[in-house]
Short mmCIF file of C-alpha atoms and ligand atoms in Angstrom, two decimals:
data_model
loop_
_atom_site.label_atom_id
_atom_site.label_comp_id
_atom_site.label_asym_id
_atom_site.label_seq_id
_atom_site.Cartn_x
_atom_site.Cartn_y
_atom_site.Cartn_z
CA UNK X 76 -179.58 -101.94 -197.79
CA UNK X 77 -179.49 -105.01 -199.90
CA UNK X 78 -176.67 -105.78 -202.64
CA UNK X 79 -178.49 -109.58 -203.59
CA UNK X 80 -177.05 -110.16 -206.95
CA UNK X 81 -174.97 -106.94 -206.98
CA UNK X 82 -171.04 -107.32 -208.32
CA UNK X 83 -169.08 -104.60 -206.91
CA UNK X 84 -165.39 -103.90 -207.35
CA UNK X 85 -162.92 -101.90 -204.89
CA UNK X 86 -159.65 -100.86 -205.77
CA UNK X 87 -157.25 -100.59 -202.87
CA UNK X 88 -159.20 -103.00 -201.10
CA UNK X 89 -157.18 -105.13 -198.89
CA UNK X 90 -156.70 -102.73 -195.83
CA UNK X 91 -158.55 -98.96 -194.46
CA UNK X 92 -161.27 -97.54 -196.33
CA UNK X 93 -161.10 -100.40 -199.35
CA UNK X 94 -161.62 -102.97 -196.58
CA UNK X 95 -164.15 -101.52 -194.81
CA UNK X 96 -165.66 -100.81 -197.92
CA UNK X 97 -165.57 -104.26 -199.56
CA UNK X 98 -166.84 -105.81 -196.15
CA UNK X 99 -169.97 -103.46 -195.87
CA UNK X 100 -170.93 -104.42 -199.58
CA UNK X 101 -170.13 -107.85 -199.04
CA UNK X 102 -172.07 -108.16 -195.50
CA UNK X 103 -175.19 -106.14 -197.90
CA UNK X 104 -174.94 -109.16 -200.25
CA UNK X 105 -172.80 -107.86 -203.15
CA UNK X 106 -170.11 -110.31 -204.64
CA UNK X 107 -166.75 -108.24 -204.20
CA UNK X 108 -164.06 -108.19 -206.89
CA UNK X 109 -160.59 -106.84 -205.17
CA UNK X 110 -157.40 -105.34 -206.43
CA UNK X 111 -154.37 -105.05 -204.11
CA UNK X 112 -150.86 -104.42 -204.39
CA UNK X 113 -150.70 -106.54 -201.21
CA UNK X 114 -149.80 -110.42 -201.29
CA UNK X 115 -153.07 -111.64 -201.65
CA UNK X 116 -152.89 -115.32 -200.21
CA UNK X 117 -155.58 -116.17 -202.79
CA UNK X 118 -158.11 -113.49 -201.32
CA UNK X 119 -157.79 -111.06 -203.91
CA UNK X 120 -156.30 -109.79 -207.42
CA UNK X 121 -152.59 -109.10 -207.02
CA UNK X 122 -151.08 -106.47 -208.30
CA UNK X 123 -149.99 -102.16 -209.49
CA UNK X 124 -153.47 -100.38 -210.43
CA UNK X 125 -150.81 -98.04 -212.20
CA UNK X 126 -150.15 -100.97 -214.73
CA UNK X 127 -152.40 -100.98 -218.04
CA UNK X 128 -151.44 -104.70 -218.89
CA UNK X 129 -152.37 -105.71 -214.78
CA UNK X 130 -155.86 -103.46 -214.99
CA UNK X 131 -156.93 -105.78 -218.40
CA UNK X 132 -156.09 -108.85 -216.82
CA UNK X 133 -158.12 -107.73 -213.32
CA UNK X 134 -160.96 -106.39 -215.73
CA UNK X 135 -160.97 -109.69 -218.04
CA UNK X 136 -161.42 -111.86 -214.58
CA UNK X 137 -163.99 -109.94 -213.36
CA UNK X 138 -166.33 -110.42 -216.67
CA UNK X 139 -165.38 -113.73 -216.66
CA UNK X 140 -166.52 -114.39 -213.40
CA UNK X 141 -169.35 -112.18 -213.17
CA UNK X 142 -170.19 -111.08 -216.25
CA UNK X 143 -171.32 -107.51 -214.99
CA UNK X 144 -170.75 -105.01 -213.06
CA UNK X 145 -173.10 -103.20 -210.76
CA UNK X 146 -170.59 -101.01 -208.08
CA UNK X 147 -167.15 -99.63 -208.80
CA UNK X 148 -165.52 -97.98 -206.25
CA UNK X 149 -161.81 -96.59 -207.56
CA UNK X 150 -159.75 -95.98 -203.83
CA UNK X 151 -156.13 -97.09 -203.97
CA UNK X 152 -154.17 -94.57 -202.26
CA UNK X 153 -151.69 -92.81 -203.99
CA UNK X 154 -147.97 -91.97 -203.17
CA UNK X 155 -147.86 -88.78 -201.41
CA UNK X 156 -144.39 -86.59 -201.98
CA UNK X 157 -143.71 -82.38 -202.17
CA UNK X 158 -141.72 -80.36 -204.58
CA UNK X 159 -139.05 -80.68 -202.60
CA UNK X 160 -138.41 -84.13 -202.85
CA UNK X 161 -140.57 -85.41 -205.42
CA UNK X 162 -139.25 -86.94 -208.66
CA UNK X 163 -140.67 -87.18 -212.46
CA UNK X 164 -141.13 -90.09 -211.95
CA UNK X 165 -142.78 -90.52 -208.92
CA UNK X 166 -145.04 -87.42 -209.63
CA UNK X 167 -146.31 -89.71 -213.07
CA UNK X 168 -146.73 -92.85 -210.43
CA UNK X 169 -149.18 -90.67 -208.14
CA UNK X 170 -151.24 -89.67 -211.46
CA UNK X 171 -151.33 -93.09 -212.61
CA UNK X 172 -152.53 -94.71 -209.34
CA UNK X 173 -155.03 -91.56 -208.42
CA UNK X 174 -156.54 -90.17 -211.45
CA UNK X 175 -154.82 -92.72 -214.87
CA UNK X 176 -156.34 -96.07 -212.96
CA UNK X 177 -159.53 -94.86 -212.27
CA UNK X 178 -160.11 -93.56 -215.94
CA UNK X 179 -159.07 -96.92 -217.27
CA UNK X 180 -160.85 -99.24 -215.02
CA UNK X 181 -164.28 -97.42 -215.34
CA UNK X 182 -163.56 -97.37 -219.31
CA UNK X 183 -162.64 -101.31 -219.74
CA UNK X 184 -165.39 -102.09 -217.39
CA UNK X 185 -167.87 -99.41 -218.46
CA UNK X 186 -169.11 -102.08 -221.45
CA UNK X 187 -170.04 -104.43 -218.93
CA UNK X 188 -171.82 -101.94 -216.44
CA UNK X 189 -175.59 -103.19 -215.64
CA UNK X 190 -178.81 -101.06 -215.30
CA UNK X 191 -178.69 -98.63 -212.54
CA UNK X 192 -174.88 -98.79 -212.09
CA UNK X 193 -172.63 -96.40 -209.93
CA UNK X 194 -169.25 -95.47 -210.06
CA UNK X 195 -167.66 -94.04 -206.59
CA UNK X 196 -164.39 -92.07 -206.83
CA UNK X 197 -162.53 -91.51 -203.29
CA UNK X 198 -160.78 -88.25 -203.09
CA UNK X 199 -159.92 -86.10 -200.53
CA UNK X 200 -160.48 -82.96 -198.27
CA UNK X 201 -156.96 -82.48 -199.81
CA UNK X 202 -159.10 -81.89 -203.09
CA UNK X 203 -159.63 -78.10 -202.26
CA UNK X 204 -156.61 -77.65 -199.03
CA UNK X 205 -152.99 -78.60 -198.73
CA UNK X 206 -150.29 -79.06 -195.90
CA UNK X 207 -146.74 -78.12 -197.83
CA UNK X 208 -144.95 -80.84 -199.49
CA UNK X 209 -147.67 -82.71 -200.44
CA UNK X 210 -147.94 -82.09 -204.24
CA UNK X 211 -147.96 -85.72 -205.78
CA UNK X 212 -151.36 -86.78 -203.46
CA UNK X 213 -152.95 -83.03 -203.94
CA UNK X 214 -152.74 -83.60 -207.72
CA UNK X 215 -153.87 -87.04 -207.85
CA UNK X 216 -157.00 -85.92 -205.93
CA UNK X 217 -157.82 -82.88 -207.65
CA UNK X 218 -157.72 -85.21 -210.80
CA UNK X 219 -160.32 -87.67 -209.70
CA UNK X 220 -162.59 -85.25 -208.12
CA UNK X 221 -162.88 -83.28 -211.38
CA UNK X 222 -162.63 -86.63 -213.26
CA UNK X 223 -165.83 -87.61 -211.41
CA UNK X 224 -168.08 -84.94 -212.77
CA UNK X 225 -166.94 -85.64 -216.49
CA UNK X 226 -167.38 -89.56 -216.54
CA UNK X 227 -170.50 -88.32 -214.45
CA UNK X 228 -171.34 -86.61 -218.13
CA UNK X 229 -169.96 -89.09 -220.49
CA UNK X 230 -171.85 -92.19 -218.53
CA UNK X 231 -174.87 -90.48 -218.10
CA UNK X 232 -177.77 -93.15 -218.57
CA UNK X 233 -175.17 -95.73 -218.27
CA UNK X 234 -173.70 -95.38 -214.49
CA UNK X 235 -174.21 -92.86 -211.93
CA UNK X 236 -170.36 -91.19 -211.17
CA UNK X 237 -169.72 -89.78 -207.59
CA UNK X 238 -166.99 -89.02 -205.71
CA UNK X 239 -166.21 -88.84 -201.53
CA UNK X 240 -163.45 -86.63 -200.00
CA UNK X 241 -162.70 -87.98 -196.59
CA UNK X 242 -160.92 -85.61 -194.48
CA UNK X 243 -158.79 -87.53 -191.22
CA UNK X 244 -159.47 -91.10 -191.02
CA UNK X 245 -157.73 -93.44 -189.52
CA UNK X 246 -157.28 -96.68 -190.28
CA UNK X 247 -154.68 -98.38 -187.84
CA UNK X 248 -157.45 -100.38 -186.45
CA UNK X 249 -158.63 -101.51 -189.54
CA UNK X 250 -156.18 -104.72 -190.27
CA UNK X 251 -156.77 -107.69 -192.35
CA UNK X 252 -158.54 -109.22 -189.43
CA UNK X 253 -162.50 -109.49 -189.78
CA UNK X 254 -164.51 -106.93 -188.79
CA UNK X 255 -164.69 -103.58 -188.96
CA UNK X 256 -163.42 -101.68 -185.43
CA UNK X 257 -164.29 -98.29 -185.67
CA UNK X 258 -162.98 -96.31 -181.89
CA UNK X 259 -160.06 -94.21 -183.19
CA UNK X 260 -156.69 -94.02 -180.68
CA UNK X 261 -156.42 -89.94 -181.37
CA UNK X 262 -158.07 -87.95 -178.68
CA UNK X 263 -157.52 -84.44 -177.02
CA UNK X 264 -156.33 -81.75 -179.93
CA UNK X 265 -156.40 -84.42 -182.82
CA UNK X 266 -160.17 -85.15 -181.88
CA UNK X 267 -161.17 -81.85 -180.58
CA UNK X 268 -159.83 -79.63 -183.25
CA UNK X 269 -162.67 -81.22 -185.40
CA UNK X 270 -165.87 -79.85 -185.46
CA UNK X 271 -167.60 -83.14 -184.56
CA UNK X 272 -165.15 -83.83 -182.17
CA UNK X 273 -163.53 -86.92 -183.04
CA UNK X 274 -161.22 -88.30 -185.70
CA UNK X 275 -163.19 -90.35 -188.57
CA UNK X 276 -163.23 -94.28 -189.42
CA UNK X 277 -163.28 -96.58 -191.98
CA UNK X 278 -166.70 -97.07 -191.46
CA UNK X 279 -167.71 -93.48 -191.85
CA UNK X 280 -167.09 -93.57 -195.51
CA UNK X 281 -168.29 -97.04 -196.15
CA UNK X 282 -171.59 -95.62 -194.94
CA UNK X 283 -171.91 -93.23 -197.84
CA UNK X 284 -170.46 -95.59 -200.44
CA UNK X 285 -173.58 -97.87 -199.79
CA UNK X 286 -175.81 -95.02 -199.92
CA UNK X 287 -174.90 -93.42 -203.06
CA UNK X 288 -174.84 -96.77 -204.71
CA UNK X 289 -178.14 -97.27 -203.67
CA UNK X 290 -181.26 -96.52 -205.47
CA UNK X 291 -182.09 -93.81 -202.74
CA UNK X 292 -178.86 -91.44 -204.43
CA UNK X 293 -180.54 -92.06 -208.18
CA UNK X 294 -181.25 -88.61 -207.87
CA UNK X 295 -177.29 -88.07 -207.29
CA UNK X 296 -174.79 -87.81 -209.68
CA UNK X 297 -171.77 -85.49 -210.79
CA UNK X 298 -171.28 -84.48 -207.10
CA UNK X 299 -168.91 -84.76 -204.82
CA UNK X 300 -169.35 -85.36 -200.75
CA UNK X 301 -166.94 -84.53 -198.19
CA UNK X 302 -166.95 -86.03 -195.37
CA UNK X 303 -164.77 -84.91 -192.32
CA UNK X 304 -166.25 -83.82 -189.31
CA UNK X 305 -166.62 -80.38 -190.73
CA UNK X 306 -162.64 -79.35 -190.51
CA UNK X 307 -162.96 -77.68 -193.77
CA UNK X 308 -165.41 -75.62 -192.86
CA UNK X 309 -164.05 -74.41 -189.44
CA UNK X 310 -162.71 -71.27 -190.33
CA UNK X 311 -159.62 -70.19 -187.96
CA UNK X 312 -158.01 -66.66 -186.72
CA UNK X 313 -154.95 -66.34 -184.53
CA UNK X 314 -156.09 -66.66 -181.12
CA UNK X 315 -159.40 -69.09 -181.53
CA UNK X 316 -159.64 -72.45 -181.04
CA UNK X 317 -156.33 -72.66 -179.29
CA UNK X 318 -154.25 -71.80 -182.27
CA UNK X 319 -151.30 -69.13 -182.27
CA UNK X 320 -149.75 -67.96 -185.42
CA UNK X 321 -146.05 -68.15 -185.10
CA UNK X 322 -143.78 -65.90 -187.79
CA UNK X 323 -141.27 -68.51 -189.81
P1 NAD T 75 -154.67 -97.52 -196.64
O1 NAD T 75 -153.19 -97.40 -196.76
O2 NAD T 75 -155.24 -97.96 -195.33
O3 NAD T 75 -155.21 -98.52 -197.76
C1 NAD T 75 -154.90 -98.29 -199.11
C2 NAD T 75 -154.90 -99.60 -199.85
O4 NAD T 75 -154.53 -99.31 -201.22
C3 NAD T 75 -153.84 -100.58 -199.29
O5 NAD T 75 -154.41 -101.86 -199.11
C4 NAD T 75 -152.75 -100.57 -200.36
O6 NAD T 75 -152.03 -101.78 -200.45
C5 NAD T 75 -153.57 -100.28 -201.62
N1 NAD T 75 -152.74 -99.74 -202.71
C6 NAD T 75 -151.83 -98.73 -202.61
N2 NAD T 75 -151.23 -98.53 -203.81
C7 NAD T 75 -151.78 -99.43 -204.67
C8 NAD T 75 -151.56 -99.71 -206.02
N3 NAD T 75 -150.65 -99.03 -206.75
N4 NAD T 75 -152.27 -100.72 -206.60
C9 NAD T 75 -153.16 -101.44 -205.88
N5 NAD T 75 -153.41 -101.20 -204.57
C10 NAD T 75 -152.73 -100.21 -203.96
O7 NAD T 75 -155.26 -96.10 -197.08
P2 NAD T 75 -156.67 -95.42 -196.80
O8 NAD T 75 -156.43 -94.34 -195.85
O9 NAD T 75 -157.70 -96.44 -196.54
O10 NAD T 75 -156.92 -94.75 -198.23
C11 NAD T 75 -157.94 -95.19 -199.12
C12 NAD T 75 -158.33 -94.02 -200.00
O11 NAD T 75 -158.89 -92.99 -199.18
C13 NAD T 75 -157.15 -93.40 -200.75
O12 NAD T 75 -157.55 -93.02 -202.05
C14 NAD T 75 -156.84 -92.18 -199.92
O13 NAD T 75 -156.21 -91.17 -200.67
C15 NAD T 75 -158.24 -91.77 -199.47
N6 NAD T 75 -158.22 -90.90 -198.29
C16 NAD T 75 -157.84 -91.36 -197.08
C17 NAD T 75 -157.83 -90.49 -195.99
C18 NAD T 75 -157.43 -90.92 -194.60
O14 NAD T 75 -157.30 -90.07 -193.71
N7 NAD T 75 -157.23 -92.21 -194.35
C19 NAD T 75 -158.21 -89.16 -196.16
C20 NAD T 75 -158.61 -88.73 -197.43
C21 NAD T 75 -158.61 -89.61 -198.48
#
């Protein structure tokens, strides 16, 4: 797929599915506008995507320097914490990374949004499942996933809004070297308990981004695409699959 004269932006894009993200889009020939609360080092935007004053300075650069905007892909990873442990405070943090940022950055840079543009929300499997303790993330990601079909609404004719709900990736080999290495360390159960049979990679996702911000998805909008080797759909009962139910 080519992204020739393209101007995509990634959130979260210094490391894991950001990276691999930005680098697919970049290697297709998009120019790739990055926020990170990383240290940058000069490769991208520094900063909080839960600050309003640090998304209109990040927004303000990117017209400046490109004057549109053709992808946006909102994926900075939200703090994960359970009732148990969870704050106010950090609860309002995981809403304002997840579900506040991605709101705010599609509406400052909706103005600026060319013909044919697409707006990709990452999510989660967690979307629709839950391990305990894990309310902050599960909130966050039910946000954006029903956020996704109403900007889907309110930018029809304008951008194309979809979102992805990764189930297990893993991105320890995805560093801040180049390249995108996509064998994943977890084998026997972690691997096998998947329908597909392995753990997913960076690259897995980065696949779909590029396709639904192609003109092949202009058919596609309002939905939402999980991706995870099937685990959500593997339905389990004591004694399958080599799982034993064991009374608390
Ligand atoms: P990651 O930790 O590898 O990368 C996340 C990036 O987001 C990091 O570079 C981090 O610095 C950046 N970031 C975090 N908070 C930020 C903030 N407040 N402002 C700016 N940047 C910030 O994580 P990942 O696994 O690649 O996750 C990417 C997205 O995919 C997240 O939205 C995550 O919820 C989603 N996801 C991941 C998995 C998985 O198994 N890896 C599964 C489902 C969904």
């Amino acid at each position: 797929m080519s992204f020739e004269n393209k101007v995509a932006v990634v959130t979260g894009g210094a490391h894991g599915i950001g990276k691999a993200v930005a680098d697919a889009l970049r290697a297709d020939g998009a120019t790739v506008h990055i926020i990170d609360i990383k240290p940058s080092g000069g490769g991208w935007f520094e900063g909080d995507v839960s600050n309003k004053e640090t998304l209109e300075k990040f927004a303000s650069e990117i017209v400046a320097k490109s004057g549109h905007v053709d992808i946006l892909v909102n994926n900075a990873l939200p703090l994960m914490k359970g009732i148990d442990s969870c704050s106010y405070e950090e609860f309002q943090y995981a809403l304002a990374v997840g579900v506040t940022a991605p709101f705010y950055l599609t509406k400052l840079l909706a103005p600026h949004f060319n013909e044919g543009a697409s707006v990709i929300n990452i999510a989660s499997s967690r979307d629709r499942m839950s391990q305990p303790q894990t309310e902050s993330y599960t909130a966050a990601k039910g946000g954006i996933a029903a956020l996704t079909h109403a900007l889907a609404i309110s930018l029809a004719g304008r951008a194309r809004v979809n979102s992805i709900s990764p189930g297990w990736i893993d991105t320890s080999d995805v560093g801040d070297a180049d390249g995108i290495v996509s064998c994943s360390t977890f084998t026997g159960p972690d691997a096998s308990q998947q329908p597909v049979g392995r753990v997913g990679n960076p690259r897995d996702i980065a696949e779909m981004v590029l396709f639904l911000c192609s003109e092949k998805a202009g058919f596609i909008t309002g939905e939402n695409i999980c991706i995870d080797g099937g685990m959500t759909k593997l339905m389990i009962y004591h004694g399958e699959h080599g799982w034993t139910y064991e009374e608390k």
